[in-house]
mmCIF file of C-alpha atoms in Angstrom:
data_model
loop_
_atom_site.group_PDB
_atom_site.id
_atom_site.type_symbol
_atom_site.label_atom_id
_atom_site.label_comp_id
_atom_site.label_asym_id
_atom_site.label_seq_id
_atom_site.Cartn_x
_atom_site.Cartn_y
_atom_site.Cartn_z
ATOM 1 C CA MET K 687 52.538 -34.110 -42.688
ATOM 2 C CA SER K 688 51.459 -33.288 -39.202
ATOM 3 C CA SER K 689 52.490 -29.647 -39.678
ATOM 4 C CA TYR K 690 50.576 -29.428 -42.958
ATOM 5 C CA LEU K 691 47.378 -30.793 -41.391
ATOM 6 C CA SER K 692 47.670 -28.336 -38.523
ATOM 7 C CA ARG K 693 47.956 -25.381 -40.910
ATOM 8 C CA LEU K 694 45.044 -26.711 -42.987
ATOM 9 C CA VAL K 695 42.767 -27.041 -39.952
ATOM 10 C CA ASP K 696 43.717 -23.517 -38.855
ATOM 11 C CA TYR K 697 42.943 -22.132 -42.331
ATOM 12 C CA LEU K 698 39.580 -23.873 -42.535
ATOM 13 C CA SER K 699 38.549 -22.782 -39.024
ATOM 14 C CA ARG K 700 39.378 -19.147 -39.780
ATOM 15 C CA SER K 701 37.709 -19.233 -43.199
ATOM 16 C CA PHE K 702 34.501 -21.088 -42.434
ATOM 17 C CA PHE K 703 34.036 -20.602 -38.689
ATOM 18 C CA PRO K 704 35.083 -16.983 -38.101
ATOM 19 C CA THR K 705 35.026 -15.513 -34.634
ATOM 20 C CA ARG K 706 34.563 -11.881 -33.635
ATOM 21 C CA SER K 707 37.481 -9.622 -34.260
ATOM 22 C CA PRO K 708 39.666 -8.973 -31.195
ATOM 23 C CA ASP K 709 38.930 -5.274 -31.798
ATOM 24 C CA VAL K 710 35.241 -5.848 -31.015
ATOM 25 C CA VAL K 711 34.059 -5.903 -27.393
ATOM 26 C CA VAL K 712 30.623 -7.247 -26.517
ATOM 27 C CA ARG K 713 28.886 -6.437 -23.241
ATOM 28 C CA THR K 714 25.786 -8.405 -22.327
ATOM 29 C CA GLY K 715 22.833 -7.927 -20.037
ATOM 30 C CA GLU K 716 19.353 -9.246 -19.358
ATOM 31 C CA LYS K 717 16.043 -7.635 -18.359
ATOM 32 C CA LEU K 718 12.756 -9.201 -17.270
ATOM 33 C CA PHE K 719 9.789 -6.897 -17.819
ATOM 34 C CA LYS K 720 6.627 -7.944 -15.973
ATOM 35 C CA VAL K 721 3.388 -6.537 -17.421
ATOM 36 C CA VAL K 722 0.858 -6.914 -14.592
ATOM 37 C CA GLY K 723 -2.903 -6.884 -15.181
ATOM 38 C CA HIS K 724 -2.530 -7.540 -18.904
ATOM 39 C CA SER K 725 -6.260 -7.939 -19.575
ATOM 40 C CA LEU K 726 -6.909 -4.484 -18.114
ATOM 41 C CA LEU K 727 -4.396 -2.666 -20.292
ATOM 42 C CA GLU K 728 -5.692 0.095 -22.491
ATOM 43 C CA ASP K 729 -4.174 1.295 -25.765
ATOM 44 C CA THR K 730 -1.363 3.121 -23.975
ATOM 45 C CA ARG K 731 2.107 1.627 -24.189
ATOM 46 C CA ARG K 732 4.025 0.272 -21.204
ATOM 47 C CA ILE K 733 7.716 1.104 -20.701
ATOM 48 C CA SER K 734 9.968 -0.834 -18.336
ATOM 49 C CA GLU K 735 12.372 0.590 -15.814
ATOM 50 C CA CYS K 736 15.735 1.480 -17.354
ATOM 51 C CA PHE K 737 18.511 -1.127 -17.279
ATOM 52 C CA HIS K 738 22.197 -0.479 -17.889
ATOM 53 C CA VAL K 739 24.245 -2.478 -20.414
ATOM 54 C CA GLY K 740 27.465 -1.535 -22.175
ATOM 55 C CA GLY K 741 27.598 1.975 -20.747
ATOM 56 C CA TYR K 742 24.086 2.887 -21.946
ATOM 57 C CA ASP K 743 20.601 2.953 -20.454
ATOM 58 C CA TRP K 744 17.905 0.890 -22.198
ATOM 59 C CA ALA K 745 14.196 0.212 -21.748
ATOM 60 C CA ILE K 746 11.603 -2.193 -23.149
ATOM 61 C CA CYS K 747 8.509 -0.652 -24.735
ATOM 62 C CA TYR K 748 5.417 -2.897 -24.960
ATOM 63 C CA CYS K 749 2.284 -1.930 -26.928
ATOM 64 C CA PRO K 750 -0.561 -4.333 -25.988
ATOM 65 C CA ASN K 751 -2.627 -3.478 -29.067
ATOM 66 C CA GLY K 752 0.240 -2.949 -31.469
ATOM 67 C CA VAL K 753 1.213 0.199 -33.323
ATOM 68 C CA ALA K 754 -1.928 1.793 -34.728
ATOM 69 C CA SER K 755 -0.219 3.048 -37.883
ATOM 70 C CA SER K 756 0.825 -0.446 -38.983
ATOM 71 C CA ILE K 757 -1.645 -2.721 -37.156
ATOM 72 C CA PRO K 758 -5.038 -0.984 -37.292
ATOM 73 C CA ASP K 759 -7.001 -4.020 -36.077
ATOM 74 C CA GLY K 760 -4.986 -4.376 -32.861
ATOM 75 C CA GLN K 761 -4.678 -8.157 -33.199
ATOM 76 C CA PHE K 762 -0.936 -8.155 -32.534
ATOM 77 C CA ALA K 763 1.130 -6.842 -29.630
ATOM 78 C CA SER K 764 4.320 -4.911 -30.426
ATOM 79 C CA VAL K 765 7.606 -4.753 -28.527
ATOM 80 C CA PHE K 766 10.636 -2.513 -28.954
ATOM 81 C CA LEU K 767 14.048 -1.877 -27.403
ATOM 82 C CA MET K 768 14.611 1.833 -26.679
ATOM 83 C CA LEU K 769 17.900 3.649 -26.142
ATOM 84 C CA MET K 770 17.540 6.004 -23.162
ATOM 85 C CA SER K 771 21.040 7.570 -23.242
ATOM 86 C CA ASP K 772 22.574 10.231 -25.458
ATOM 87 C CA CYS K 773 24.909 8.836 -28.100
ATOM 88 C CA GLU K 774 26.079 9.255 -31.680
ATOM 89 C CA ARG K 775 25.888 5.573 -32.615
ATOM 90 C CA VAL K 776 25.701 2.300 -30.729
ATOM 91 C CA LYS K 777 25.169 -1.136 -32.261
ATOM 92 C CA ALA K 778 23.234 -3.756 -30.352
ATOM 93 C CA SER K 779 21.968 -7.286 -30.894
ATOM 94 C CA PHE K 780 18.950 -8.194 -28.797
ATOM 95 C CA THR K 781 16.574 -11.097 -28.338
ATOM 96 C CA PHE K 782 12.970 -10.840 -27.184
ATOM 97 C CA SER K 783 11.258 -13.887 -25.717
ATOM 98 C CA LEU K 784 8.236 -14.617 -23.545
ATOM 99 C CA LEU K 785 8.327 -16.758 -20.414
ATOM 100 C CA GLN K 786 5.728 -19.517 -20.409
ATOM 101 C CA ASP K 787 3.737 -20.849 -17.485
ATOM 102 C CA PRO K 788 5.287 -24.307 -16.856
ATOM 103 C CA ALA K 789 1.861 -25.636 -15.804
ATOM 104 C CA ALA K 790 0.193 -24.559 -19.046
ATOM 105 C CA SER K 791 -0.459 -27.060 -21.823
ATOM 106 C CA PRO K 792 -0.258 -25.341 -25.203
ATOM 107 C CA ALA K 793 -3.052 -26.324 -27.544
ATOM 108 C CA THR K 794 -0.618 -27.450 -30.235
ATOM 109 C CA GLY K 795 1.172 -29.809 -27.875
ATOM 110 C CA ASP K 796 4.795 -28.931 -28.564
ATOM 111 C CA GLY K 797 5.907 -26.372 -25.950
ATOM 112 C CA GLU K 798 9.377 -25.911 -27.455
ATOM 113 C CA LYS K 799 7.896 -25.348 -30.913
ATOM 114 C CA ASN K 800 5.583 -22.628 -29.608
ATOM 115 C CA LYS K 801 8.254 -20.611 -27.804
ATOM 116 C CA ILE K 802 8.554 -17.044 -29.045
ATOM 117 C CA HIS K 803 12.224 -16.188 -29.457
ATOM 118 C CA ILE K 804 13.248 -13.427 -31.896
ATOM 119 C CA THR K 805 16.692 -11.840 -32.362
ATOM 120 C CA LEU K 806 17.405 -8.495 -34.054
ATOM 121 C CA THR K 807 20.440 -6.279 -34.638
ATOM 122 C CA HIS K 808 20.216 -2.507 -34.979
ATOM 123 C CA SER K 809 22.397 0.621 -34.853
ATOM 124 C CA PHE K 810 20.865 3.214 -32.521
ATOM 125 C CA ARG K 811 21.871 6.786 -33.405
ATOM 126 C CA SER K 812 20.109 9.006 -30.855
ATOM 127 C CA LYS K 813 18.371 9.039 -27.490
ATOM 128 C CA GLY K 814 14.832 7.715 -27.808
ATOM 129 C CA ALA K 815 15.606 5.612 -30.899
ATOM 130 C CA LYS K 816 13.903 2.238 -30.870
ATOM 131 C CA SER K 817 13.886 -1.001 -32.818
ATOM 132 C CA GLY K 818 11.692 -4.042 -32.535
ATOM 133 C CA LEU K 819 8.679 -5.827 -33.924
ATOM 134 C CA ASP K 820 5.299 -4.385 -34.882
ATOM 135 C CA LYS K 821 3.847 -7.911 -34.950
ATOM 136 C CA PHE K 822 5.624 -9.496 -31.999
ATOM 137 C CA VAL K 823 2.895 -11.937 -30.955
ATOM 138 C CA SER K 824 -0.737 -12.542 -31.766
ATOM 139 C CA LYS K 825 -2.944 -11.531 -28.838
ATOM 140 C CA ALA K 826 -4.934 -14.732 -29.333
ATOM 141 C CA ASP K 827 -1.775 -16.813 -28.768
ATOM 142 C CA LEU K 828 -0.824 -15.255 -25.420
ATOM 143 C CA ALA K 829 -3.243 -17.261 -23.292
ATOM 144 C CA ALA K 830 -3.405 -20.274 -25.646
ATOM 145 C CA LEU K 831 0.347 -20.850 -25.462
ATOM 146 C CA GLY K 832 0.641 -20.305 -21.718
ATOM 147 C CA TYR K 833 2.229 -16.845 -21.677
ATOM 148 C CA LEU K 834 -0.331 -15.261 -19.330
ATOM 149 C CA LYS K 835 -0.098 -16.492 -15.751
ATOM 150 C CA ASP K 836 -2.250 -14.697 -13.172
ATOM 151 C CA ASP K 837 -2.882 -12.100 -15.904
ATOM 152 C CA CYS K 838 0.844 -11.289 -15.947
ATOM 153 C CA LEU K 839 3.013 -11.268 -19.090
ATOM 154 C CA VAL K 840 6.803 -11.589 -18.660
ATOM 155 C CA ILE K 841 8.987 -10.288 -21.501
ATOM 156 C CA LYS K 842 12.651 -11.270 -21.446
ATOM 157 C CA CYS K 843 15.276 -9.242 -23.296
ATOM 158 C CA ASN K 844 18.840 -10.477 -23.738
ATOM 159 C CA LEU K 845 20.993 -7.611 -24.950
ATOM 160 C CA GLU K 846 24.477 -7.507 -26.454
ATOM 161 C CA VAL K 847 26.042 -4.067 -26.931
ATOM 162 C CA ILE K 848 28.709 -4.355 -29.625
ATOM 163 C CA ASP K 849 31.581 -1.906 -29.269
ATOM 164 C CA ASP K 850 34.019 -1.666 -32.210
ATOM 165 C CA ARG K 851 37.336 -0.432 -30.849
ATOM 166 C CA GLU K 852 38.429 0.836 -34.264
ATOM 167 C CA ASN K 853 35.545 3.324 -34.202
ATOM 168 C CA ALA K 854 36.150 4.360 -30.603
ATOM 169 C CA ILE K 855 38.022 7.595 -29.985
ATOM 170 C CA GLY K 856 41.678 6.694 -29.508
ATOM 171 C CA SER K 857 40.654 3.011 -29.126
ATOM 172 C CA ILE K 858 40.387 3.570 -25.352
ATOM 173 C CA MET K 859 37.488 1.751 -23.741
ATOM 174 C CA VAL K 860 35.554 3.618 -21.055
ATOM 175 C CA PRO K 861 33.902 1.311 -18.507
ATOM 176 C CA PRO K 862 30.283 1.829 -17.403
ATOM 177 C CA SER K 863 29.653 4.317 -14.631
ATOM 178 C CA SER K 864 30.062 2.927 -11.111
ATOM 179 C CA LEU K 865 28.429 5.901 -9.396
ATOM 180 C CA ASN K 866 25.400 3.914 -8.191
ATOM 181 C CA THR K 867 27.608 1.195 -6.726
ATOM 182 C CA ASP K 868 29.907 3.706 -5.054
ATOM 183 C CA LEU K 869 27.024 5.598 -3.465
ATOM 184 C CA ARG K 870 25.344 2.373 -2.327
ATOM 185 C CA ASN K 871 28.575 1.305 -0.630
ATOM 186 C CA LEU K 872 28.730 4.714 1.018
ATOM 187 C CA LEU K 873 25.274 4.165 2.520
ATOM 188 C CA GLU K 874 25.955 0.570 3.554
ATOM 189 C CA THR K 875 29.298 1.299 5.222
ATOM 190 C CA GLY K 876 28.346 4.670 6.714
ATOM 191 C CA HIS K 877 31.820 5.960 5.821
ATOM 192 C CA LYS K 878 32.166 9.681 6.636
ATOM 193 C CA ALA K 879 28.477 9.862 7.623
ATOM 194 C CA ASP K 880 27.728 13.144 9.381
ATOM 195 C CA LEU K 881 24.095 12.625 10.366
ATOM 196 C CA THR K 882 22.206 9.978 12.344
ATOM 197 C CA ILE K 883 18.474 9.647 11.747
ATOM 198 C CA ASN K 884 16.377 8.199 14.537
ATOM 199 C CA ILE K 885 12.965 6.724 13.662
ATOM 200 C CA VAL K 886 10.666 7.472 16.583
ATOM 201 C CA GLY K 887 9.019 4.314 17.916
ATOM 202 C CA SER K 888 11.773 2.110 16.517
ATOM 203 C CA PHE K 889 15.231 1.083 17.697
ATOM 204 C CA ARG K 890 16.666 1.489 14.228
ATOM 205 C CA ARG K 891 19.164 4.240 13.407
ATOM 206 C CA PHE K 892 20.425 5.282 9.990
ATOM 207 C CA LYS K 893 23.838 6.845 9.450
ATOM 208 C CA VAL K 894 23.588 9.077 6.395
ATOM 209 C CA HIS K 895 25.284 11.965 4.621
ATOM 210 C CA GLY K 896 23.453 15.247 5.043
ATOM 211 C CA CYS K 897 24.655 16.621 1.706
ATOM 212 C CA MET K 898 23.195 13.599 -0.108
ATOM 213 C CA LEU K 899 19.777 13.993 1.472
ATOM 214 C CA ALA K 900 19.817 17.738 0.836
ATOM 215 C CA ALA K 901 20.701 17.213 -2.840
ATOM 216 C CA ARG K 902 17.873 14.717 -3.415
ATOM 217 C CA SER K 903 15.013 16.124 -1.332
ATOM 218 C CA PRO K 904 13.874 19.758 -1.016
ATOM 219 C CA VAL K 905 12.370 18.968 2.388
ATOM 220 C CA PHE K 906 15.662 17.644 3.757
ATOM 221 C CA ARG K 907 17.417 20.581 2.102
ATOM 222 C CA ALA K 908 15.252 22.994 4.106
ATOM 223 C CA LEU K 909 15.846 21.026 7.316
ATOM 224 C CA LEU K 910 19.603 20.611 6.951
ATOM 225 C CA CYS K 911 20.714 23.728 5.092
ATOM 226 C CA GLY K 912 18.375 26.384 6.414
ATOM 227 C CA SER K 913 18.200 28.357 9.620
ATOM 228 C CA MET K 914 16.164 25.709 11.461
ATOM 229 C CA MET K 915 17.532 24.052 14.591
ATOM 230 C CA GLU K 916 17.917 20.684 12.782
ATOM 231 C CA SER K 917 20.587 22.155 10.489
ATOM 232 C CA LYS K 918 22.950 22.576 13.426
ATOM 233 C CA GLN K 919 22.535 19.092 14.895
ATOM 234 C CA SER K 920 24.141 15.755 14.042
ATOM 235 C CA ARG K 921 20.976 13.818 14.935
ATOM 236 C CA LEU K 922 17.519 14.064 13.443
ATOM 237 C CA SER K 923 14.346 12.373 14.703
ATOM 238 C CA ILE K 924 11.562 11.397 12.282
ATOM 239 C CA ASP K 925 8.144 10.385 13.562
ATOM 240 C CA ASP K 926 6.061 10.346 10.369
ATOM 241 C CA THR K 927 7.585 7.384 8.492
ATOM 242 C CA ASP K 928 8.003 3.685 9.274
ATOM 243 C CA ALA K 929 11.586 2.418 9.549
ATOM 244 C CA ASP K 930 11.230 -0.087 6.669
ATOM 245 C CA VAL K 931 9.701 2.573 4.421
ATOM 246 C CA PHE K 932 12.434 5.071 5.324
ATOM 247 C CA GLU K 933 15.094 2.468 4.543
ATOM 248 C CA LEU K 934 13.582 2.046 1.082
ATOM 249 C CA LEU K 935 13.462 5.833 0.652
ATOM 250 C CA LEU K 936 17.192 6.007 1.491
ATOM 251 C CA TYR K 937 17.890 3.203 -0.991
ATOM 252 C CA TYR K 938 16.304 5.299 -3.742
ATOM 253 C CA ILE K 939 18.074 8.501 -2.668
ATOM 254 C CA TYR K 940 21.476 6.823 -2.937
ATOM 255 C CA ASN K 941 20.776 4.511 -5.923
ATOM 256 C CA ASP K 942 18.222 6.425 -8.030
ATOM 257 C CA CYS K 943 16.280 3.166 -8.367
ATOM 258 C CA LEU K 944 14.420 0.648 -6.231
ATOM 259 C CA PRO K 945 15.471 -2.922 -5.344
ATOM 260 C CA GLU K 946 14.305 -5.685 -7.679
ATOM 261 C CA SER K 947 11.839 -6.955 -5.064
ATOM 262 C CA MET K 948 9.682 -3.893 -5.757
ATOM 263 C CA ASP K 949 9.202 -5.064 -9.366
ATOM 264 C CA GLU K 950 7.462 -8.233 -8.191
ATOM 265 C CA ALA K 951 3.696 -8.525 -8.556
ATOM 266 C CA THR K 952 3.147 -9.395 -4.891
ATOM 267 C CA GLU K 953 0.816 -8.017 -2.239
ATOM 268 C CA GLU K 954 3.829 -7.070 -0.102
ATOM 269 C CA ALA K 955 5.394 -5.015 -2.920
ATOM 270 C CA THR K 956 2.076 -3.270 -3.632
ATOM 271 C CA ASN K 957 1.523 -2.401 0.042
ATOM 272 C CA MET K 958 5.079 -1.066 0.318
ATOM 273 C CA ALA K 959 4.527 1.043 -2.815
ATOM 274 C CA GLN K 960 1.531 2.695 -1.106
ATOM 275 C CA HIS K 961 3.589 3.634 1.978
ATOM 276 C CA LEU K 962 6.567 4.691 -0.130
ATOM 277 C CA PHE K 963 4.276 6.864 -2.252
ATOM 278 C CA VAL K 964 3.252 8.787 0.878
ATOM 279 C CA ALA K 965 6.892 9.159 2.014
ATOM 280 C CA ALA K 966 7.993 10.350 -1.444
ATOM 281 C CA ASP K 967 5.220 12.949 -1.421
ATOM 282 C CA ARG K 968 6.122 14.058 2.108
ATOM 283 C CA TYR K 969 9.802 14.595 1.267
ATOM 284 C CA GLY K 970 9.279 15.951 -2.248
ATOM 285 C CA VAL K 971 11.060 13.137 -4.124
ATOM 286 C CA GLU K 972 9.040 13.558 -7.316
ATOM 287 C CA ARG K 973 10.537 10.850 -9.534
ATOM 288 C CA LEU K 974 10.105 8.236 -6.815
ATOM 289 C CA LYS K 975 6.538 9.428 -6.387
ATOM 290 C CA LEU K 976 5.884 8.810 -10.101
ATOM 291 C CA MET K 977 7.509 5.366 -9.893
ATOM 292 C CA CYS K 978 5.137 4.444 -7.056
ATOM 293 C CA GLN K 979 2.158 5.766 -9.019
ATOM 294 C CA SER K 980 3.153 3.597 -11.969
ATOM 295 C CA LYS K 981 3.474 0.546 -9.737
ATOM 296 C CA LEU K 982 0.099 1.167 -8.082
ATOM 297 C CA SER K 983 -1.724 1.865 -11.355
ATOM 298 C CA GLN K 984 -0.533 -1.469 -12.776
ATOM 299 C CA SER K 985 -1.561 -3.513 -9.741
ATOM 300 C CA LEU K 986 -5.103 -2.235 -9.138
ATOM 301 C CA ASP K 987 -7.713 -4.748 -8.061
ATOM 302 C CA VAL K 988 -11.011 -4.707 -6.178
ATOM 303 C CA ASP K 989 -9.310 -4.730 -2.764
ATOM 304 C CA THR K 990 -6.691 -2.033 -3.424
ATOM 305 C CA VAL K 991 -8.431 0.526 -5.657
ATOM 306 C CA GLY K 992 -10.117 2.254 -2.680
ATOM 307 C CA PHE K 993 -6.828 2.709 -0.816
ATOM 308 C CA VAL K 994 -5.024 3.932 -3.935
ATOM 309 C CA LEU K 995 -7.785 6.380 -4.821
ATOM 310 C CA ASP K 996 -7.670 7.742 -1.265
ATOM 311 C CA LEU K 997 -3.899 8.280 -1.584
ATOM 312 C CA ALA K 998 -4.256 9.905 -5.005
ATOM 313 C CA GLU K 999 -6.849 12.362 -3.708
ATOM 314 C CA ARG K 1000 -4.811 13.113 -0.567
ATOM 315 C CA CYS K 1001 -1.629 13.799 -2.568
ATOM 316 C CA ASN K 1002 -3.426 15.582 -5.425
ATOM 317 C CA CYS K 1003 -2.279 13.119 -8.094
ATOM 318 C CA CYS K 1004 -4.736 13.648 -10.940
ATOM 319 C CA LYS K 1005 -3.413 10.948 -13.284
ATOM 320 C CA LEU K 1006 -3.455 8.214 -10.644
ATOM 321 C CA LYS K 1007 -6.936 9.306 -9.569
ATOM 322 C CA ALA K 1008 -8.166 9.165 -13.187
ATOM 323 C CA HIS K 1009 -6.677 5.692 -13.590
ATOM 324 C CA CYS K 1010 -8.528 4.474 -10.480
ATOM 325 C CA LEU K 1011 -11.827 5.958 -11.651
ATOM 326 C CA ARG K 1012 -11.474 4.300 -15.063
ATOM 327 C CA TYR K 1013 -10.841 0.974 -13.332
ATOM 328 C CA ILE K 1014 -13.980 1.367 -11.213
ATOM 329 C CA GLU K 1015 -16.195 2.510 -14.101
ATOM 330 C CA ARG K 1016 -14.964 -0.081 -16.602
ATOM 331 C CA ASN K 1017 -16.965 -2.956 -15.101
ATOM 332 C CA CYS K 1018 -20.289 -2.458 -13.322
ATOM 333 C CA ASN K 1019 -20.018 -5.895 -11.690
ATOM 334 C CA ARG K 1020 -17.057 -4.706 -9.594
ATOM 335 C CA TRP K 1021 -18.907 -1.889 -7.820
ATOM 336 C CA PRO K 1022 -20.739 -3.864 -5.083
ATOM 337 C CA ALA K 1023 -17.513 -5.654 -4.104
ATOM 338 C CA ILE K 1024 -15.474 -2.423 -4.154
ATOM 339 C CA GLU K 1025 -18.026 -0.638 -1.966
ATOM 340 C CA GLU K 1026 -17.629 -3.327 0.723
ATOM 341 C CA THR K 1027 -13.827 -3.081 0.936
ATOM 342 C CA GLN K 1028 -11.889 -1.436 3.757
ATOM 343 C CA GLY K 1029 -10.219 0.856 1.238
ATOM 344 C CA PHE K 1030 -13.510 2.309 0.025
ATOM 345 C CA ALA K 1031 -14.683 2.708 3.639
ATOM 346 C CA GLN K 1032 -11.511 4.740 4.253
ATOM 347 C CA LEU K 1033 -12.243 6.819 1.143
ATOM 348 C CA LYS K 1034 -15.772 7.614 2.428
ATOM 349 C CA VAL K 1035 -14.311 8.876 5.720
ATOM 350 C CA ASN K 1036 -11.457 10.940 4.229
ATOM 351 C CA HIS K 1037 -13.123 12.129 1.017
ATOM 352 C CA PRO K 1038 -16.910 11.716 1.377
ATOM 353 C CA LEU K 1039 -17.833 13.896 -1.626
ATOM 354 C CA LEU K 1040 -15.673 11.839 -3.979
ATOM 355 C CA ALA K 1041 -17.102 8.571 -2.617
ATOM 356 C CA GLN K 1042 -20.666 9.875 -2.991
ATOM 357 C CA ASP K 1043 -19.992 10.942 -6.574
ATOM 358 C CA ILE K 1044 -18.601 7.497 -7.436
ATOM 359 C CA LEU K 1045 -21.607 5.725 -5.892
ATOM 360 C CA ALA K 1046 -24.067 8.029 -7.677
ATOM 361 C CA LYS K 1047 -22.435 7.323 -11.044
ATOM 362 C CA ALA K 1048 -22.381 3.605 -10.272
ATOM 363 C CA ARG K 1049 -26.100 3.560 -9.516
ATOM 364 C CA ARG K 1050 -26.918 5.525 -12.686
ATOM 365 C CA ARG K 1051 -24.845 3.190 -14.858
ATOM 366 C CA SER K 1052 -26.402 0.122 -13.217
ATOM 367 C CA LYS K 1053 -29.888 1.534 -13.788
ATOM 368 C CA ASN K 1054 -29.111 2.301 -17.435
ATOM 369 C CA LYS K 1055 -27.761 -1.208 -17.880
ATOM 370 C CA ARG K 1056 -30.958 -2.727 -16.454
ATOM 371 C CA ASN K 1057 -33.103 -0.517 -18.699
ATOM 372 C CA ARG K 1058 -31.126 -1.531 -21.784
ATOM 373 C CA LYS K 1059 -31.528 -5.179 -20.812
ATOM 374 C CA LYS K 1060 -35.312 -4.780 -20.395
ATOM 375 C CA THR K 1061 -35.545 -3.020 -23.760
ATOM 376 C CA GLY K 1062 -33.576 -5.803 -25.399
ATOM 377 C CA ASN K 1063 -35.856 -8.465 -23.885
ATOM 378 C CA LYS K 1064 -38.963 -6.657 -25.157
ATOM 379 C CA LEU K 1065 -37.540 -6.429 -28.654
ATOM 380 C CA GLN K 1066 -36.736 -10.146 -28.637
ATOM 381 C CA LYS K 1067 -40.295 -11.012 -27.631
ATOM 382 C CA LYS K 1068 -41.646 -8.927 -30.517
#
């Protein structure tokens, strides 16, 4: 009897509570995507930094006003998961959710009931393919349900990459690339380092690999592989970059990404992005330069826009400059406060013509606004 019951339980468990086949391997990962300055976002989409799960690169795409083709009124925000690697077919199950402000009190009272938590499964068949939700969340619900804290929206994506061994070539699983980890260990240990970099004015020294710097930066390539004196020496002195900034530059050169602390919406991260932007421009690391521009454009405020605009003009970055000008022109009430900041004072010294042009436009727009207000008052009296 005991044997019969055991077989019956086994049959029922396999029939009604099936588990994944042993030929299916699931790799999981998680990504937090912080959308800073949400109220200032325009119609353009926001794409997160890439994250690696299951041997593939992924990114979160957020459209603050939805997809125009399917949501013409812009009352809903859209979110998608994008495949950023080449492939023939990869199946993934993913969950999008929003992190609430614990201090917020949702209008409907039940915080658990109002949590946004949506799971989808999709087979991605090419690089750039995406899947998600056109109507992810109503824009009116974001603040009401406590999803906007300090004007910052946090999207969480839990991802499962499902790998069917029967469909894999020869049923041999290939693990994710460990290149980033290997190179980071090379930097941290200094193993076989052939170059020591001295930061003038600091006691810090960095043991690096000349071939790595030359491969990632055209400026270092000219210094270390050309006919200059530095190419024949095992030590190199740098006097134009702070030690902390140079350490972050090395981190990117070896890892092709920045540490997670740079994703935080803090004053320290924003200030470091400004200095790193200058270093990336100086050493010709173009992708890092764009990453810094993206960070700075998403964290503009009254106090920082003058500094960022000065950097954009100095480094001839037209898109970042245009973003700063749009921020300044979008709200006339900001102009007096911006004009009094240290950043705008620096802009007037370094780029006086640009500062004068901004002030002239500000005065004209303020005058036009006053005239429209007077005209409106006269019409009301009539």
